[in-house]
Short mmCIF file of C-alpha atoms and ligand atoms in Angstrom, two decimals:
data_model
loop_
_atom_site.label_atom_id
_atom_site.label_comp_id
_atom_site.label_asym_id
_atom_site.label_seq_id
_atom_site.Cartn_x
_atom_site.Cartn_y
_atom_site.Cartn_z
CA MET T 201 31.50 -23.13 32.93
CA THR T 202 29.00 -20.52 31.85
CA ARG T 203 28.55 -17.52 34.07
CA VAL T 204 25.05 -17.28 35.59
CA GLN T 205 23.65 -13.89 34.74
CA PRO T 206 21.61 -12.21 37.49
CA SER T 207 18.03 -11.13 36.76
CA PRO T 208 17.64 -7.44 35.92
CA ILE T 209 14.45 -7.48 38.04
CA SER T 210 14.75 -6.14 41.60
CA SER T 211 12.13 -6.50 44.31
CA SER T 212 11.12 -3.71 46.69
CA VAL T 213 9.78 -6.29 49.16
CA ASP T 214 11.93 -8.46 51.44
CA PHE T 215 10.71 -12.04 51.15
CA GLU T 216 12.15 -12.91 54.59
CA LYS T 217 10.55 -10.02 56.47
CA VAL T 218 7.64 -10.72 58.83
CA GLY T 219 4.42 -8.75 58.23
CA VAL T 220 2.49 -7.40 55.27
CA GLN T 221 4.44 -5.69 52.48
CA HIS T 222 3.06 -4.14 49.29
CA GLY T 223 5.66 -3.32 46.67
CA PHE T 224 6.92 -3.90 43.16
CA LEU T 225 9.08 -6.09 41.01
CA LYS T 226 11.01 -3.48 39.05
CA LEU T 227 12.05 -4.46 35.53
CA PRO T 228 14.20 -1.85 33.74
CA TYR T 229 12.63 -1.01 30.37
CA SER T 230 14.15 1.93 28.52
CA ARG T 231 11.81 3.32 25.90
CA ASP T 232 10.59 6.40 24.02
CA ASP T 233 8.32 7.77 26.73
CA SER T 234 10.58 6.86 29.69
CA ALA T 235 14.32 6.90 29.00
CA TRP T 236 15.47 5.13 32.17
CA GLY T 237 12.03 3.71 32.84
CA ALA T 238 10.87 0.42 34.29
CA VAL T 239 7.91 -1.96 34.26
CA MET T 240 6.56 -1.97 37.83
CA ILE T 241 4.87 -5.31 38.62
CA PRO T 242 2.82 -5.10 41.85
CA ILE T 243 3.56 -7.71 44.52
CA THR T 244 2.37 -8.40 48.06
CA VAL T 245 4.10 -10.62 50.60
CA VAL T 246 2.50 -11.66 53.89
CA LYS T 247 4.69 -13.65 56.27
CA ARG T 248 4.44 -14.89 59.84
CA GLY T 249 6.00 -17.80 61.71
CA GLN T 250 7.09 -21.13 60.27
CA GLY T 251 5.10 -22.72 57.49
CA PRO T 252 4.85 -23.30 53.77
CA THR T 253 4.92 -20.62 51.08
CA ALA T 254 2.11 -20.19 48.56
CA LEU T 255 2.79 -18.30 45.32
CA LEU T 256 -0.47 -16.94 43.85
CA THR T 257 -0.59 -15.41 40.38
CA GLY T 258 -3.05 -13.88 37.93
CA ALA T 259 -2.80 -12.35 34.44
CA ASN T 260 -0.24 -14.79 33.15
CA HIS T 261 -2.42 -13.82 30.18
CA GLY T 262 -3.43 -10.16 30.31
CA ASP T 263 -7.03 -10.56 29.07
CA GLU T 264 -7.98 -12.85 31.98
CA PHE T 265 -9.26 -10.59 34.77
CA GLU T 266 -10.57 -13.14 37.27
CA GLY T 267 -7.13 -13.78 38.84
CA PRO T 268 -6.08 -10.11 39.10
CA ILE T 269 -9.38 -9.10 40.75
CA ALA T 270 -9.46 -11.99 43.25
CA LEU T 271 -5.76 -11.51 44.12
CA LEU T 272 -5.95 -7.70 44.42
CA ASP T 273 -8.86 -8.29 46.79
CA LEU T 274 -6.84 -10.82 48.82
CA ALA T 275 -3.75 -8.57 48.90
CA SER T 276 -5.80 -5.69 50.28
CA ARG T 277 -7.37 -7.80 53.04
CA LEU T 278 -4.93 -10.50 54.16
CA THR T 279 -3.40 -9.78 57.57
CA GLU T 280 -0.23 -11.10 59.16
CA ALA T 281 -2.29 -12.67 61.98
CA GLU T 282 -4.17 -14.88 59.49
CA VAL T 283 -1.00 -16.42 58.04
CA LYS T 284 1.28 -19.21 59.23
CA GLY T 285 4.06 -19.35 56.67
CA ARG T 286 4.13 -17.02 53.70
CA VAL T 287 1.84 -15.87 50.90
CA ILE T 288 3.34 -14.22 47.81
CA ILE T 289 0.73 -12.51 45.61
CA VAL T 290 1.40 -11.28 42.07
CA PRO T 291 -2.00 -10.25 40.61
CA GLY T 292 -0.55 -9.21 37.25
CA MET T 293 2.20 -11.62 36.26
CA ASN T 294 2.53 -10.40 32.64
CA PHE T 295 1.89 -6.84 33.78
CA PRO T 296 2.31 -5.09 30.38
CA ALA T 297 -0.25 -7.55 28.93
CA LEU T 298 -2.68 -6.81 31.80
CA GLN T 299 -2.25 -3.06 31.26
CA ALA T 300 -3.20 -3.57 27.62
CA GLY T 301 -5.96 -6.11 28.39
CA ARG T 302 -4.36 -8.47 25.88
CA ARG T 303 -3.28 -12.11 26.07
CA THR T 304 0.29 -11.29 25.09
CA SER T 305 2.63 -8.42 25.90
CA PRO T 306 2.24 -5.29 23.77
CA ILE T 307 6.00 -4.72 24.22
CA ASP T 308 7.35 -7.89 22.60
CA LYS T 309 4.21 -9.95 21.72
CA GLY T 310 5.43 -12.41 24.36
CA ASN T 311 3.03 -15.09 25.61
CA LEU T 312 4.38 -15.50 29.16
CA ASN T 313 2.95 -19.00 29.45
CA ARG T 314 5.09 -20.11 26.50
CA ALA T 315 8.24 -18.21 27.60
CA PHE T 316 9.56 -20.44 30.43
CA PRO T 317 12.26 -20.88 31.61
CA GLY T 318 12.89 -17.41 30.19
CA ARG T 319 16.15 -15.48 29.88
CA PRO T 320 17.71 -12.76 32.05
CA ASP T 321 19.04 -11.13 28.86
CA GLY T 322 15.95 -11.75 26.73
CA THR T 323 12.79 -9.80 25.94
CA VAL T 324 10.70 -8.17 28.69
CA THR T 325 8.44 -11.25 28.76
CA GLU T 326 11.44 -13.62 28.93
CA LYS T 327 12.89 -11.57 31.80
CA ILE T 328 9.62 -11.94 33.75
CA ALA T 329 9.63 -15.71 33.11
CA ASP T 330 13.27 -15.97 34.24
CA TYR T 331 12.49 -14.11 37.48
CA PHE T 332 9.64 -16.48 38.30
CA GLN T 333 11.79 -19.48 37.28
CA ARG T 334 14.87 -18.62 39.34
CA SER T 335 13.64 -16.29 42.10
CA LEU T 336 9.96 -16.84 42.97
CA LEU T 337 9.16 -20.51 42.21
CA PRO T 338 12.08 -21.78 44.38
CA LEU T 339 10.53 -19.96 47.38
CA ALA T 340 7.18 -21.77 47.12
CA GLU T 341 5.74 -25.16 48.02
CA VAL T 342 2.25 -24.47 46.65
CA VAL T 343 1.67 -22.58 43.40
CA LEU T 344 -1.69 -21.38 42.08
CA ASP T 345 -2.00 -19.74 38.65
CA ILE T 346 -5.47 -18.39 37.89
CA HIS T 347 -6.47 -18.44 34.22
CA SER T 348 -9.72 -18.09 32.34
CA GLY T 349 -10.59 -18.22 28.66
CA GLY T 350 -9.64 -14.60 28.01
CA ARG T 351 -11.18 -12.77 25.07
CA THR T 352 -11.33 -15.73 22.69
CA LEU T 353 -12.46 -18.70 24.82
CA GLU T 354 -15.03 -19.41 27.51
CA PHE T 355 -14.83 -22.39 29.87
CA LEU T 356 -16.96 -24.04 32.49
CA PRO T 357 -15.36 -22.89 35.77
CA PHE T 358 -12.75 -25.56 36.54
CA ALA T 359 -9.59 -26.09 38.54
CA ALA T 360 -6.97 -28.31 36.95
CA ALA T 361 -4.10 -30.58 37.88
CA HIS T 362 -1.86 -32.22 35.33
CA VAL T 363 -1.24 -35.87 34.71
CA LEU T 364 2.41 -36.21 35.86
CA ASN T 365 5.05 -38.93 35.72
CA ASP T 366 5.65 -38.56 39.48
CA LYS T 367 2.42 -40.05 40.85
CA ALA T 368 3.06 -38.84 44.43
CA GLN T 369 3.40 -35.28 43.13
CA GLU T 370 0.32 -35.76 40.93
CA ALA T 371 -1.65 -36.87 44.03
CA ARG T 372 -0.53 -33.69 45.89
CA CYS T 373 -1.62 -31.54 42.96
CA VAL T 374 -4.98 -33.34 42.67
CA ALA T 375 -5.61 -32.93 46.43
CA ALA T 376 -4.87 -29.20 46.14
CA MET T 377 -7.13 -28.93 43.07
CA GLU T 378 -9.93 -30.67 44.98
CA ALA T 379 -9.40 -28.33 47.94
CA PHE T 380 -9.78 -25.31 45.61
CA ASN T 381 -13.27 -26.74 45.06
CA ALA T 382 -14.30 -25.20 41.74
CA PRO T 383 -17.62 -26.50 40.37
CA TYR T 384 -15.59 -28.64 37.92
CA SER T 385 -12.19 -30.33 38.38
CA VAL T 386 -10.07 -31.54 35.48
CA LYS T 387 -7.06 -33.83 35.24
CA LEU T 388 -5.38 -32.19 32.29
CA ARG T 389 -3.05 -33.28 29.53
CA GLU T 390 -1.70 -30.18 27.78
CA ILE T 391 -1.85 -29.79 23.99
CA ASP T 392 1.43 -27.88 24.05
CA ALA T 393 3.25 -27.97 27.42
CA VAL T 394 6.59 -26.54 26.25
CA GLY T 395 7.46 -23.22 27.85
CA MET T 396 4.54 -23.24 30.27
CA TYR T 397 4.73 -21.85 33.82
CA ASP T 398 2.84 -24.99 34.85
CA THR T 399 5.62 -27.20 33.51
CA ALA T 400 8.32 -25.05 35.16
CA ALA T 401 6.60 -25.36 38.56
CA GLU T 402 5.90 -29.07 38.17
CA GLU T 403 9.48 -29.83 37.11
CA MET T 404 10.61 -28.26 40.40
CA GLY T 405 8.32 -30.66 42.28
CA LYS T 406 5.86 -27.96 43.36
CA THR T 407 2.23 -28.61 44.20
CA PHE T 408 0.67 -26.79 41.25
CA VAL T 409 -2.94 -25.90 40.54
CA SER T 410 -4.25 -23.88 37.63
CA THR T 411 -7.77 -22.83 36.73
CA GLU T 412 -9.92 -21.86 33.79
CA LEU T 413 -12.68 -19.76 35.33
CA GLY T 414 -15.06 -18.60 32.62
CA GLY T 415 -13.68 -16.20 30.05
CA GLY T 416 -14.85 -14.02 27.21
CA GLY T 417 -12.48 -11.29 28.34
CA THR T 418 -14.78 -10.14 31.13
CA PRO T 419 -15.04 -11.15 34.79
CA ARG T 420 -18.39 -12.37 36.10
CA ALA T 421 -19.73 -12.27 39.66
CA GLU T 422 -20.02 -16.08 39.74
CA THR T 423 -16.49 -16.80 38.50
CA LEU T 424 -14.99 -14.17 40.84
CA ALA T 425 -16.78 -15.78 43.79
CA ILE T 426 -15.31 -19.16 42.77
CA ALA T 427 -11.82 -17.63 42.51
CA LYS T 428 -11.97 -15.89 45.91
CA ARG T 429 -13.39 -18.96 47.67
CA GLY T 430 -10.91 -21.26 45.92
CA ILE T 431 -7.86 -19.21 46.93
CA ARG T 432 -8.96 -19.27 50.58
CA ASN T 433 -9.67 -23.02 50.38
CA LEU T 434 -6.22 -23.65 48.93
CA LEU T 435 -4.46 -21.59 51.63
CA ILE T 436 -6.36 -23.54 54.33
CA HIS T 437 -5.50 -26.84 52.60
CA ALA T 438 -1.80 -25.82 52.57
CA GLY T 439 -1.94 -25.13 56.33
CA ILE T 440 -1.19 -21.43 55.81
CA MET T 441 -4.65 -20.17 56.87
CA LYS T 442 -6.93 -21.51 59.60
CA GLY T 443 -10.48 -22.63 58.95
CA SER T 444 -12.30 -25.33 57.08
CA THR T 445 -12.41 -25.73 53.33
CA ASP T 446 -15.67 -25.84 51.41
CA ALA T 447 -16.77 -29.25 50.26
CA ALA T 448 -19.36 -28.43 47.62
CA PRO T 449 -19.82 -31.05 44.92
CA SER T 450 -17.31 -30.73 42.09
CA THR T 451 -17.85 -32.64 38.85
CA GLN T 452 -14.67 -34.49 37.84
CA LEU T 453 -13.88 -34.17 34.16
CA ASP T 454 -11.34 -35.91 31.99
CA MET T 455 -9.95 -34.68 28.69
CA PRO T 456 -8.67 -38.04 27.49
CA ASN T 457 -7.28 -37.26 24.02
CA ALA T 458 -7.03 -34.84 21.10
CA ASN T 459 -10.67 -35.56 20.17
CA CYS T 460 -11.62 -33.19 23.01
CA PHE T 461 -10.53 -30.25 20.89
CA LEU T 462 -12.50 -29.24 17.81
CA THR T 463 -10.55 -26.89 15.55
CA SER T 464 -12.07 -24.69 12.86
CA GLU T 465 -10.99 -25.20 9.25
CA HIS T 466 -13.21 -22.38 8.00
CA ARG T 467 -13.55 -18.64 8.23
CA GLY T 468 -16.90 -17.10 9.01
CA ILE T 469 -19.29 -16.51 11.86
CA LEU T 470 -19.87 -19.23 14.40
CA GLU T 471 -23.31 -20.50 15.37
CA PRO T 472 -23.11 -22.47 18.62
CA LEU T 473 -25.83 -25.11 18.81
CA VAL T 474 -25.23 -26.23 22.41
CA GLY T 475 -24.31 -24.27 25.53
CA LEU T 476 -21.52 -24.80 28.05
CA GLY T 477 -22.26 -27.75 30.31
CA ALA T 478 -24.63 -29.40 27.80
CA THR T 479 -24.35 -33.14 27.19
CA VAL T 480 -23.05 -34.00 23.73
CA ALA T 481 -22.67 -37.31 21.91
CA SER T 482 -19.99 -38.19 19.38
CA GLY T 483 -21.31 -37.17 15.96
CA ASP T 484 -23.69 -34.48 17.26
CA VAL T 485 -23.51 -31.21 15.35
CA ILE T 486 -22.47 -28.76 18.07
CA ALA T 487 -21.64 -25.67 15.99
CA ARG T 488 -21.91 -24.37 12.45
CA VAL T 489 -19.72 -21.91 10.55
CA HIS T 490 -21.55 -19.54 8.23
CA ASN T 491 -19.93 -17.84 5.29
CA PHE T 492 -21.59 -14.46 5.54
CA GLU T 493 -20.34 -13.06 2.23
CA LYS T 494 -23.26 -14.52 0.27
CA THR T 495 -26.75 -15.85 0.92
CA GLY T 496 -28.02 -19.29 -0.09
CA ARG T 497 -25.01 -21.24 1.15
CA ILE T 498 -25.18 -24.22 3.48
CA PRO T 499 -23.17 -23.63 6.68
CA VAL T 500 -20.39 -26.06 7.62
CA ASP T 501 -21.30 -28.47 10.43
CA TYR T 502 -18.87 -29.18 13.25
CA ARG T 503 -19.51 -32.41 15.14
CA ALA T 504 -18.44 -33.60 18.59
CA ARG T 505 -15.80 -36.30 18.34
CA LEU T 506 -16.53 -37.98 21.65
CA ASP T 507 -19.31 -38.36 24.24
CA GLY T 508 -19.18 -35.85 27.07
CA ILE T 509 -20.15 -32.31 27.98
CA LEU T 510 -19.25 -29.02 26.36
CA ALA T 511 -16.53 -27.65 28.67
CA GLY T 512 -15.19 -24.82 26.52
CA ARG T 513 -16.15 -22.80 23.48
CA HIS T 514 -14.88 -20.19 21.06
CA PHE T 515 -16.14 -16.85 22.35
CA PRO T 516 -16.09 -14.18 19.58
CA GLY T 517 -18.68 -14.24 16.82
CA HIS T 518 -16.01 -14.44 14.14
CA VAL T 519 -14.02 -17.63 13.66
CA GLN T 520 -11.00 -18.43 11.50
CA PRO T 521 -9.08 -21.58 10.52
CA GLY T 522 -7.09 -22.86 13.50
CA ASP T 523 -9.40 -21.47 16.19
CA ILE T 524 -10.65 -23.86 18.86
CA ILE T 525 -14.41 -24.09 18.30
CA ALA T 526 -15.25 -26.39 21.20
CA VAL T 527 -13.69 -28.39 24.02
CA THR T 528 -15.51 -31.56 25.04
CA ALA T 529 -14.75 -33.15 28.40
CA VAL T 530 -15.85 -36.48 29.80
CA PRO T 531 -17.48 -36.59 33.25
CA ILE T 532 -15.99 -39.28 35.52
CA ASP T 533 -18.40 -41.13 37.83
ZN1 LIG A 1085 -4.56 -18.09 30.33
#
């Protein structure tokens, strides 16, 4: 039998204690500028009475600021009296990445959302993944992970639930996604689900909701309002907070196959020809890549590969081979 190694991360909050606690997950990280130093990941726990636990996270990718802002706001406001059950808030999941404003960790280049289940004796990013895998996820019934497009993508604001083998669990996740009530709702098939936090939570049978709320590496008033409202809606839906959830119309979108994703094969600057939310037909030219090294050249056309709406786009002006240029989604009646 292999010995189970404990996590090096210690928590300054007691998950069983009633009331509001603000503290840290302390991850020892010895380095040049701090010999016996640590990464201090902020955490808030609010607990009262009997009820389910919600685990709310932001900055799984450190260039996505919508989650951190909405969750810092919640952590500063949420009172014990408002809660029946427990709310665990980690606004900056990959905290070194959030400090750097980058998708991945500046310490080890780790992409936290590809690092699960992690390792207690691995890199800093793998240690964070392992702590969520073995210590935090088992505490929760409902898990919300707030993403956006970060610096390189921009999405229509949507909440997402995955297509799962366990249809009862899928129905729970879809109901929670609908309760979040983003302007768009997507039943998602991942391109690359290995190592994702989503997959870790779903494999434990959790009710899991993720989001893509805008992007471009900058928060917007509209997407922050969606995040704040959605978190509250989800906590009400879970029975943790009192009140009634919003029931604004949400357009259901499907991403049925790999034709949703248009990948660049060229390097250059990208000319978008349609905006987010626009209707596109299969074969429509939706973007062009210009080689800017020389005049007189014809740009390369990129065409939609199915009928739908533009749900996501490459954000920076520069594009390189392998970048996602566009994401097309299909509205469901
Ligand atoms: Zn993300």
